[in-house]
Amino acid sequence: MKYSAAFLLLFAACAVSENHPSGSASEVREHTEWLSNDLLEGRRAGTPMADKAAHYLAAQLMLDGLEPAGEEGGWYQSFPMLLTPQAGECSLTVAGVSFDGIGTLALSAEGFVASSLATAQYGVVLESYNIDHFSGADVDGKIVLLRRYTEWGPNAEDKLARLGAIRSKVRNARAAGAVGVILGTHPDDVAQGGEAEIPFTASHGTGGIPIVTVSPETFVQLENQVGKDVEISAKLEKPTAETLNVLAMVSGKSDSVITLGAHYDHLGWGGEGSLAPGVHAIHNGADDNASGTAVLLQIAEAIANGPKPEHNILFCFWGAEEEGLIGSKYWVENPTVDLENVLCNINLDMVGRLQSGGITVGSHRTATAFASGLKGAQATTDNLKFNLTGEDLPGGGGSDHMSFHAAEIPALFFFSGLHSDYHKPSDDSDKLDYPRMNSLVGATVALVQNLEEQPLNQFAWVKPAPVASHGTGNRRRSGGGVWFGSIPDYAGEGGGTGMKLGGTVPGGPAEAAGLMKDDIVTGINDFAIQDIYDFMDSLGEFKDGQTVTVYILRNGEKMSIELTFFPRPSGD
C-alpha cells in the first residue's frame, strides 16, 4: 500500500496541531495522546483505525526526514491476518420441528450433524472425586445436551466454577464420543444469577465438533426430547484483512542494520484479549503500546537529525502484535533488508508507567554488545534506572522481540511493568510519566550510539545458560499450571490439529525433553490438544516432578517424547 508524499504531508498537517521542540516530553505526550484518542477506537489490527494510525506514523517519519523502508520503496509492509470470527447462520431441528434463536460459539467446529439426542447433565468429569456425568449417559455417536455452569450453581467458588468451563464440557463430550453439543442455561441457574444468553465469545479454541447454543426456554423443551432425532448446523464467519507494518530507515555507513521496534496496534473495542470481559468499550492502549510507539517516533527523529550513523538504523512499527506477534514474525520471515545484516533488535512495549523511576530491561544477555551499550546509556540519565532482569530466557516478556529470538537474532526489550489497567478500557494517556518517557528517548539514542561502537563479533547470538537447578528451593509457578518451557507459534497454522511451537526456552522442560521449533503438540498423556487453549488447560492437570508422554507431529511424522516437569527458576 503506497501513499504519495503529498498525501502523507497533508495527513501530518491535519493530525498535528502544534509544534514542539524536538525531543521534548510534550511531543512524546502529543504522539501518545493522538494514538490513544477515542477517535482511533483502540487501533485493532485489520480495522480502518489501525490503518489511520499507520498513516500517521508514516507521515511523522517522512516529516522527520527518514527514508521509507517498506515494500516497493514505500513506508508499509502489508500482511494478511484473520479477523475475530463471528457467528454465522445456525439451526436446530428436533423430530422435524425447527427452533428459533439458535447461536454458536467461537469454540465450535463448522458443520452439520444428525443423530439422536442424549443428555449428560453439566458435562463435568472429575475422576479424583468419582464425578463423571457421561458415565452411563450413552452419548457415543449422539448429539448431547449440556447444561451451563455446574451443580454447585453459577456463583460457585472459582475452584468449583472451573469444572464447568465450556471448553472442558465440550472436550469431555468429544472424549465420550459425542458428535455434537447443544449448550444452554437452565432457568434454575438463571434464577440464581446465571447468564441466560451464552455469547459467541464465551469460549474460544478448537472444539472439534459442532456446537449450538439455545435459550433457557428452549433448553427446558429439549430436556423432554431426549432420544428423538435431532439435527444441528453451526456456521462461523472467519473474515480476513490486510494490515500494516510501518518501516523507516536512517542510512548508515555500512551494510549492517540495527532494528528498533514497537507495536502500534491494540484491542479496539475489547473482546478477545481484553481483561474486561463482557465490556464493549474502547480500549485506548495508552501504555500498551502508544507509549512505546511515541517513544520510538522521537528516537527516530533524534537519530535522523543527528550525525550519520555507522550502521543502518531501521525503525519498525509493528502491526497485529496483540493477535500473536503476527507483524514482527511476518517481517522476520519476509524481511525488507537482508536478515544476515541485522545485528540486533531493541523492542519497546509498555514503557509509560515509569513513576517508580525504573524500567525493566530483559533479554540483555542475548548479545555481548548489550552490556557495554546499556552501561553507557544508563550514564546519560539520572532519573530513569535500568533494572536488568536476572534469568534472560528467550521469549521472556511476550512481545515482538520474541520473533527475533526465534531467528537467533539478539534482542532486548524495555518494559515498565504490568498494572491494573492492562488490557482494559482504563489504560489511558493521563496515567503515563512523560518526562521519564522522554528520558527513555535520550537513553535509547545513547544505547544505539554505544552499540555502534561495538565490534561486529559482539553481536553474535548468545543462547542463555540453562536453568542451574531442577530442585525445589526458591521457586514460583506461572499461572495455575506446571512450567512447560515452550514458546508458542501464535501465528502458526495448527489447523486444529495441535499447538505449534515457535521454539523452546533454554533449560526448560521442553528443551530437556528434546522438543524443537515447528513441532506440533497433539497430546500430553491422555489429554488431547487441538490448540493453545487445550494446551494451557492441560498444564493444570500435572505436577512438578511428574513424567508425561508428549505426542507431537514433527515434519508430518507422529512421535512421542517423555517430558518431566520441574519448576521455573525464580528471577526469570
XYZ file of C-alpha atoms in Angstrom:
572
model
C 0.000 0.000 0.000
C 1.673 3.203 -1.159
C 0.697 6.800 -0.499
C 2.150 9.879 -2.108
C 4.360 12.292 -0.228
C 1.700 14.958 -0.704
C -0.940 12.760 0.952
C 1.275 11.999 3.937
C 2.300 15.619 4.385
C -1.356 16.641 4.289
C -2.223 13.908 6.757
C 0.522 15.042 9.132
C -0.608 18.650 8.895
C -4.146 17.624 9.826
C -3.052 15.287 12.615
C -0.558 17.517 14.443
C -1.991 20.719 15.803
C 1.103 22.186 17.448
C 4.853 22.214 17.012
C 7.023 21.316 19.980
C 10.781 21.315 20.372
C 12.317 18.077 19.095
C 12.821 15.597 21.905
C 10.523 17.349 24.368
C 8.246 15.498 26.785
C 5.344 17.481 25.342
C 5.988 15.996 21.900
C 6.089 12.465 23.339
C 2.797 13.251 25.042
C 1.253 14.621 21.862
C 2.029 11.465 19.896
C 0.755 9.266 22.727
C -2.476 11.200 23.124
C -3.122 11.197 19.382
C -2.638 7.447 19.109
C -4.698 6.688 22.225
C -7.556 9.060 21.439
C -11.070 7.609 21.348
C -11.263 8.636 17.694
C -8.890 5.784 16.804
C -11.180 3.270 18.506
C -8.377 1.252 20.068
C -6.339 0.630 16.873
C -7.397 -3.024 16.457
C -5.306 -4.603 13.686
C -7.221 -5.123 10.461
C -9.535 -2.142 11.010
C -9.524 1.260 9.274
C -8.481 2.892 12.559
C -5.300 0.811 12.716
C -4.557 1.896 9.151
C -5.162 5.510 10.170
C -2.573 5.102 12.940
C -0.138 3.600 10.415
C -0.584 6.571 8.075
C 0.032 8.950 10.967
C 3.305 7.186 11.750
C 4.441 7.260 8.119
C 3.624 10.954 7.899
C 5.643 11.763 11.017
C 8.594 9.715 9.823
C 8.600 11.498 6.479
C 8.427 14.906 8.163
C 11.391 13.899 10.327
C 13.470 13.112 7.257
C 13.628 9.330 7.372
C 13.639 7.121 4.284
C 10.833 4.677 3.512
C 11.956 1.075 4.089
C 8.854 -0.934 3.288
C 7.744 -2.814 0.202
C 8.308 -1.380 -3.256
C 10.066 1.685 -1.907
C 7.109 2.668 0.289
C 6.542 3.056 4.001
C 4.497 -0.091 4.529
C 4.667 -3.844 4.520
C 1.221 -5.348 4.120
C 0.403 -8.789 5.512
C -2.731 -10.912 5.973
C -4.436 -11.748 9.232
C -7.594 -13.437 10.454
C -10.148 -11.113 11.992
C -12.250 -12.044 15.003
C -14.629 -14.864 13.993
C -18.349 -14.223 14.112
C -21.380 -16.448 14.356
C -22.932 -17.425 11.053
C -26.348 -18.918 10.400
C -27.068 -21.804 12.790
C -30.004 -24.177 13.097
C -31.576 -26.811 15.353
C -34.305 -29.260 14.372
C -35.797 -31.921 16.651
C -38.179 -34.536 15.236
C -38.746 -32.288 12.227
C -39.520 -29.162 14.305
C -37.171 -26.171 13.898
C -36.270 -23.861 16.772
C -35.518 -20.132 16.605
C -32.770 -18.107 18.273
C -30.002 -20.657 17.753
C -26.424 -19.451 18.231
C -22.954 -20.955 18.381
C -19.547 -20.372 19.972
C -16.132 -19.339 18.697
C -15.100 -22.753 20.051
C -17.355 -24.633 17.627
C -16.382 -26.604 14.573
C -18.370 -25.800 11.464
C -20.698 -28.389 10.053
C -23.997 -30.256 10.062
C -24.645 -33.386 12.131
C -27.730 -35.535 12.610
C -28.232 -38.169 15.291
C -30.373 -38.875 18.346
C -30.411 -36.574 21.377
C -28.714 -37.580 24.618
C -28.082 -35.654 27.824
C -25.182 -35.615 30.292
C -26.251 -33.049 32.895
C -23.495 -30.401 33.249
C -20.890 -32.434 31.350
C -18.474 -32.432 34.313
C -15.768 -35.081 34.717
C -13.604 -35.175 37.854
C -12.177 -38.646 38.244
C -10.449 -37.929 41.573
C -13.905 -37.417 43.137
C -15.675 -40.093 41.082
C -17.707 -37.470 39.238
C -18.478 -38.344 35.603
C -21.686 -37.018 34.118
C -21.074 -39.073 30.966
C -20.956 -42.365 32.820
C -23.987 -44.340 31.704
C -25.239 -41.450 29.565
C -24.638 -43.316 26.270
C -23.570 -40.282 24.204
C -21.334 -42.158 21.745
C -22.288 -41.119 18.222
C -25.024 -38.806 19.533
C -25.696 -35.104 19.957
C -25.530 -34.299 23.658
C -27.486 -31.650 25.563
C -25.311 -29.971 28.212
C -26.258 -27.534 30.934
C -24.103 -24.472 31.540
C -22.259 -23.994 34.880
C -22.068 -26.826 37.455
C -24.262 -28.492 40.056
C -22.807 -26.006 42.573
C -24.527 -23.131 40.775
C -23.441 -20.102 38.739
C -21.921 -18.380 41.784
C -19.713 -21.255 42.913
C -16.211 -20.524 44.162
C -13.560 -20.434 41.450
C -12.228 -23.932 42.121
C -15.657 -25.440 41.508
C -16.669 -22.994 38.772
C -13.633 -24.004 36.688
C -15.065 -27.523 36.480
C -17.885 -26.021 34.428
C -15.670 -24.303 31.856
C -17.387 -24.622 28.493
C -14.238 -25.826 26.763
C -13.903 -28.614 29.363
C -17.527 -29.669 28.828
C -17.027 -29.912 25.084
C -13.719 -31.728 25.493
C -15.397 -34.233 27.807
C -18.262 -34.703 25.365
C -15.895 -35.283 22.475
C -13.893 -37.788 24.522
C -17.131 -39.657 25.286
C -17.863 -39.950 21.574
C -20.435 -37.183 21.086
C -20.674 -35.817 17.541
C -22.254 -32.503 18.520
C -23.218 -30.377 21.546
C -26.286 -28.325 22.396
C -25.486 -25.930 25.250
C -27.895 -23.832 27.262
C -28.513 -22.248 30.659
C -31.300 -23.839 32.708
C -33.900 -21.393 34.126
C -32.975 -22.553 37.647
C -29.413 -21.305 37.066
C -30.739 -18.035 35.650
C -32.777 -17.594 38.827
C -29.552 -17.917 40.836
C -27.841 -15.163 38.842
C -26.566 -17.101 35.828
C -26.497 -15.557 32.351
C -29.481 -16.539 30.232
C -27.739 -15.860 26.931
C -24.473 -17.570 26.046
C -22.450 -15.152 23.887
C -20.438 -16.305 20.880
C -17.249 -15.246 22.663
C -17.985 -17.280 25.818
C -15.356 -19.842 24.782
C -12.582 -19.833 22.185
C -10.405 -22.521 20.709
C -10.959 -25.629 18.615
C -13.837 -27.658 19.991
C -13.598 -30.251 17.248
C -17.366 -30.840 16.931
C -20.320 -28.573 16.041
C -21.840 -26.665 18.969
C -25.088 -24.706 19.079
C -26.420 -22.592 21.926
C -30.059 -22.250 22.958
C -32.196 -20.086 25.240
C -33.263 -21.269 28.709
C -36.796 -21.814 27.388
C -35.572 -23.993 24.525
C -33.263 -25.889 26.888
C -36.230 -26.956 29.046
C -38.133 -28.120 25.972
C -35.150 -30.178 24.812
C -34.915 -31.959 28.159
C -38.189 -33.629 27.200
C -36.944 -34.601 23.723
C -34.120 -36.971 24.719
C -33.914 -39.941 22.375
C -35.543 -38.152 19.442
C -33.867 -37.404 16.123
C -32.009 -34.093 16.142
C -30.106 -32.085 13.550
C -27.760 -29.179 14.278
C -25.818 -26.896 11.960
C -23.122 -24.472 13.089
C -21.547 -21.897 10.802
C -18.767 -19.445 11.618
C -17.742 -16.412 9.635
C -13.952 -16.116 9.519
C -13.159 -12.820 7.789
C -9.621 -11.862 6.808
C -7.952 -8.496 6.324
C -4.655 -6.906 5.391
C -2.862 -4.800 7.976
C 0.437 -2.935 8.017
C 3.934 -2.755 9.384
C 5.393 0.753 9.070
C 9.121 0.763 8.236
C 11.597 3.632 8.008
C 15.381 3.880 7.774
C 18.206 6.206 8.650
C 21.003 5.086 6.325
C 24.427 4.490 7.817
C 27.969 3.989 6.598
C 27.896 0.174 6.490
C 25.572 -2.603 5.360
C 24.839 -3.669 8.951
C 21.426 -2.934 10.450
C 20.258 -2.189 13.987
C 16.477 -2.502 14.305
C 14.260 -0.766 16.840
C 10.621 -1.747 17.129
C 7.320 -1.052 18.868
C 3.836 -2.328 18.083
C 1.191 0.311 17.470
C -1.959 -1.851 17.492
C -4.211 -2.550 20.474
C -7.561 -4.213 21.280
C -10.140 -1.966 19.635
C -13.476 -2.232 21.431
C -12.377 -5.176 23.555
C -13.407 -8.780 23.104
C -10.700 -11.390 22.703
C -7.587 -10.334 24.608
C -9.411 -7.915 26.901
C -9.208 -8.340 30.667
C -12.573 -6.606 30.996
C -14.763 -9.500 29.832
C -18.182 -8.591 28.547
C -17.322 -4.886 28.382
C -17.839 -3.306 24.951
C -15.775 -0.141 25.238
C -12.812 1.456 23.520
C -9.501 0.101 24.785
C -7.202 3.036 24.059
C -3.972 1.253 24.961
C -2.061 4.362 26.021
C 0.640 2.361 27.763
C 0.125 -0.694 25.541
C 1.569 0.447 23.259
C 1.004 4.065 22.276
C 3.792 4.753 24.791
C 6.409 2.638 23.002
C 5.264 3.913 19.627
C 5.567 7.561 20.684
C 8.994 6.983 22.231
C 10.163 5.231 19.051
C 8.951 8.134 16.905
C 11.055 10.513 18.993
C 14.081 8.229 18.808
C 13.708 8.146 15.026
C 13.527 11.930 14.869
C 16.614 12.328 17.059
C 18.737 9.875 15.061
C 17.537 11.269 11.721
C 18.601 14.752 12.812
C 21.936 13.605 14.241
C 25.235 12.643 12.605
C 25.212 9.872 10.020
C 25.221 6.577 11.953
C 27.823 3.861 11.494
C 25.127 1.283 10.719
C 21.727 1.495 9.083
C 19.060 2.123 11.719
C 15.721 0.528 10.843
C 12.594 1.665 12.700
C 9.810 -0.904 12.766
C 6.277 -0.091 13.866
C 4.613 -3.484 14.080
C 1.001 -4.303 13.363
C -1.021 -7.171 14.890
C 1.176 -7.794 17.932
C -1.913 -8.270 20.049
C -3.088 -11.005 17.673
C 0.067 -13.044 18.331
C 3.193 -11.101 17.217
C 1.988 -11.504 13.633
C 3.565 -8.354 12.154
C 7.073 -8.854 13.532
C 7.009 -12.570 12.731
C 5.934 -11.789 9.174
C 8.781 -9.304 8.766
C 11.399 -11.718 10.109
C 10.162 -14.306 7.620
C 9.807 -11.725 4.822
C 12.437 -9.084 5.662
C 12.733 -5.870 3.702
C 16.502 -5.871 4.329
C 18.989 -8.723 4.221
C 18.402 -10.532 7.511
C 22.053 -11.595 7.557
C 22.948 -7.928 8.071
C 20.674 -7.446 11.105
C 22.819 -7.132 14.217
C 20.113 -6.863 16.863
C 16.695 -5.592 17.834
C 15.601 -3.187 20.571
C 11.934 -3.565 21.478
C 9.796 -1.027 23.345
C 6.480 -2.344 24.675
C 4.578 -0.657 27.515
C 7.134 1.927 28.589
C 4.869 4.647 30.013
C 4.290 3.692 33.666
C 7.644 4.955 34.904
C 6.562 6.649 38.109
C 8.761 4.279 40.143
C 11.805 5.737 38.412
C 12.903 2.449 36.840
C 12.348 0.406 33.688
C 12.881 -3.313 33.188
C 15.425 -4.391 30.572
C 15.002 -8.005 29.514
C 16.973 -10.448 27.340
C 20.045 -8.217 27.558
C 22.416 -11.190 27.615
C 21.466 -12.393 24.148
C 24.432 -10.384 22.795
C 27.690 -9.429 24.495
C 27.374 -5.944 22.993
C 24.332 -5.104 25.117
C 26.216 -4.943 28.432
C 28.526 -2.138 27.373
C 25.770 -0.385 25.427
C 23.398 -0.336 28.376
C 26.106 0.827 30.760
C 26.872 3.795 28.531
C 23.184 4.589 28.045
C 22.500 4.473 31.786
C 25.180 7.095 32.337
C 23.181 9.575 30.233
C 20.165 9.737 32.552
C 19.830 10.245 36.298
C 16.025 9.968 36.576
C 15.491 6.578 34.925
C 17.149 3.444 36.270
C 17.660 0.369 34.086
C 16.551 -2.703 36.038
C 18.250 -5.588 34.289
C 16.454 -8.913 34.647
C 18.286 -11.926 36.032
C 17.373 -15.037 34.016
C 17.139 -13.695 30.465
C 15.309 -16.517 28.751
C 14.422 -16.016 25.066
C 10.781 -15.181 24.621
C 10.544 -13.636 28.062
C 8.179 -10.686 28.091
C 5.770 -11.915 25.422
C 6.395 -9.216 22.822
C 7.885 -8.661 19.377
C 11.495 -9.314 20.392
C 10.433 -12.968 20.537
C 10.220 -13.004 16.735
C 13.909 -12.082 16.571
C 14.850 -14.628 19.224
C 13.192 -17.315 17.114
C 15.614 -16.399 14.311
C 18.554 -16.325 16.784
C 18.983 -12.571 16.433
C 19.891 -10.789 19.693
C 17.052 -8.665 21.030
C 16.426 -6.831 24.276
C 13.241 -5.188 25.419
C 12.225 -2.243 27.564
C 9.113 -2.664 29.716
C 7.806 -0.545 32.586
C 5.651 -3.303 34.104
C 2.117 -4.643 34.328
C -0.624 -2.707 36.112
C -4.316 -2.916 36.936
C -5.285 -1.107 33.697
C -3.535 -3.644 31.454
C -5.789 -4.683 28.540
C -8.696 -2.709 29.975
C -10.528 0.429 28.791
C -8.886 2.330 31.651
C -5.388 2.270 30.061
C -5.500 5.993 29.280
C -2.941 8.649 28.474
C -3.324 10.680 31.678
C -1.615 7.899 33.671
C 1.780 7.987 31.946
C 5.058 9.581 33.057
C 6.005 11.723 30.061
C 9.185 13.303 31.461
C 10.690 9.856 32.079
C 9.417 8.613 28.701
C 11.413 11.469 27.210
C 14.409 10.358 29.277
C 13.991 6.916 27.729
C 14.176 8.530 24.297
C 17.574 10.038 25.086
C 18.844 6.902 26.805
C 17.850 4.693 23.865
C 19.540 7.030 21.386
C 22.660 6.762 23.549
C 22.253 2.969 23.599
C 22.199 2.856 19.801
C 25.253 5.088 19.592
C 27.112 2.889 22.077
C 26.141 -0.259 20.207
C 27.573 1.232 17.030
C 30.965 1.336 18.714
C 30.925 -2.411 19.464
C 32.831 -4.856 17.232
C 30.535 -6.889 14.993
C 31.517 -10.137 16.685
C 29.938 -8.829 19.899
C 26.522 -9.195 18.246
C 26.730 -12.961 17.924
C 23.623 -14.658 19.307
C 24.216 -15.820 22.864
C 21.940 -18.627 23.906
C 21.120 -18.063 27.584
C 22.513 -20.595 30.021
C 20.252 -23.484 31.012
C 18.452 -23.447 34.337
C 21.007 -24.131 37.042
C 18.917 -26.482 39.186
C 15.865 -28.684 38.971
C 15.483 -28.850 42.746
C 12.980 -27.106 44.924
C 14.465 -24.059 46.618
C 13.097 -20.610 45.845
C 10.641 -21.196 43.007
C 7.480 -19.813 41.587
C 4.920 -21.037 39.116
C 3.484 -19.402 36.036
C -0.276 -19.226 36.362
C -2.079 -22.248 37.780
C -0.169 -24.989 35.966
C 3.245 -26.521 35.570
C 6.020 -24.925 33.511
C 6.400 -26.498 30.053
C 9.114 -24.168 28.759
C 7.837 -23.639 25.236
C 7.342 -20.591 23.015
C 4.045 -20.940 21.130
C 3.904 -20.024 17.457
C 0.849 -17.801 17.828
C 0.650 -17.102 14.119
C 1.358 -20.695 13.073
C -1.278 -22.665 11.260
C -2.100 -25.570 13.534
C -5.256 -26.299 11.583
C -6.936 -27.554 14.751
C -4.514 -30.489 14.909
C -2.388 -29.249 17.808
C -0.250 -26.404 19.126
C 2.747 -25.431 17.011
C 5.947 -24.488 18.822
C 7.833 -21.348 17.865
C 10.756 -22.581 19.980
C 11.710 -23.798 23.440
C 13.055 -21.965 26.476
C 16.702 -22.896 27.098
C 16.988 -25.116 30.143
C 13.237 -25.658 30.368
C 11.389 -28.987 30.427
C 10.538 -28.865 26.703
C 14.154 -28.362 25.618
C 15.370 -31.010 28.059
C 12.890 -33.461 26.545
C 14.100 -32.766 23.003
C 11.147 -30.779 21.674
C 12.009 -28.446 18.789
C 10.789 -25.407 16.891
C 7.922 -26.280 14.498
C 6.922 -29.391 16.454
C 3.132 -29.621 16.781
C 1.999 -30.858 20.196
C -1.110 -33.033 19.771
C -1.433 -34.503 23.249
C 0.028 -34.889 26.734
C -0.740 -38.274 28.278
C -4.454 -38.830 27.553
C -5.156 -35.080 27.236
C -5.857 -34.343 23.545
C -4.563 -30.977 22.340
C -6.023 -29.242 19.319
C -4.882 -25.680 20.008
C -3.159 -23.409 22.523
C -6.305 -23.275 24.690
C -6.245 -27.050 25.167
C -2.511 -26.850 25.825
C -2.888 -24.252 28.575
C -5.755 -26.197 30.124
C -3.642 -29.355 30.144
C -0.882 -27.776 32.232
C -3.251 -27.520 35.174
C -3.552 -31.307 35.230
C 0.072 -32.088 36.092
C 2.575 -31.562 38.923
C 6.275 -30.786 39.182
C 8.327 -33.953 39.153
C 5.748 -35.816 37.055
C 6.905 -37.505 33.839
C 4.424 -37.433 30.963
C 4.274 -38.567 27.361
C 4.067 -35.699 24.875
C 2.635 -36.610 21.470
C 3.850 -34.495 18.576
C 3.952 -34.165 14.815
C 7.463 -33.477 13.521
C 7.724 -32.897 9.791
C 4.433 -34.749 9.411
C 5.605 -37.799 11.371
C 3.884 -38.862 14.586
C 6.248 -39.148 17.566
C 6.078 -39.437 21.350
C 8.593 -37.922 23.781
C 8.938 -38.324 27.535
C 8.985 -34.979 29.425
C 9.491 -34.349 33.129
C 8.075 -31.175 34.657
C 10.207 -29.124 37.045
C 9.705 -25.628 38.489
C 10.592 -22.437 36.704
C 13.528 -20.663 38.386
C 12.816 -17.529 40.355
C 14.040 -14.308 38.785
C 13.243 -15.047 35.141
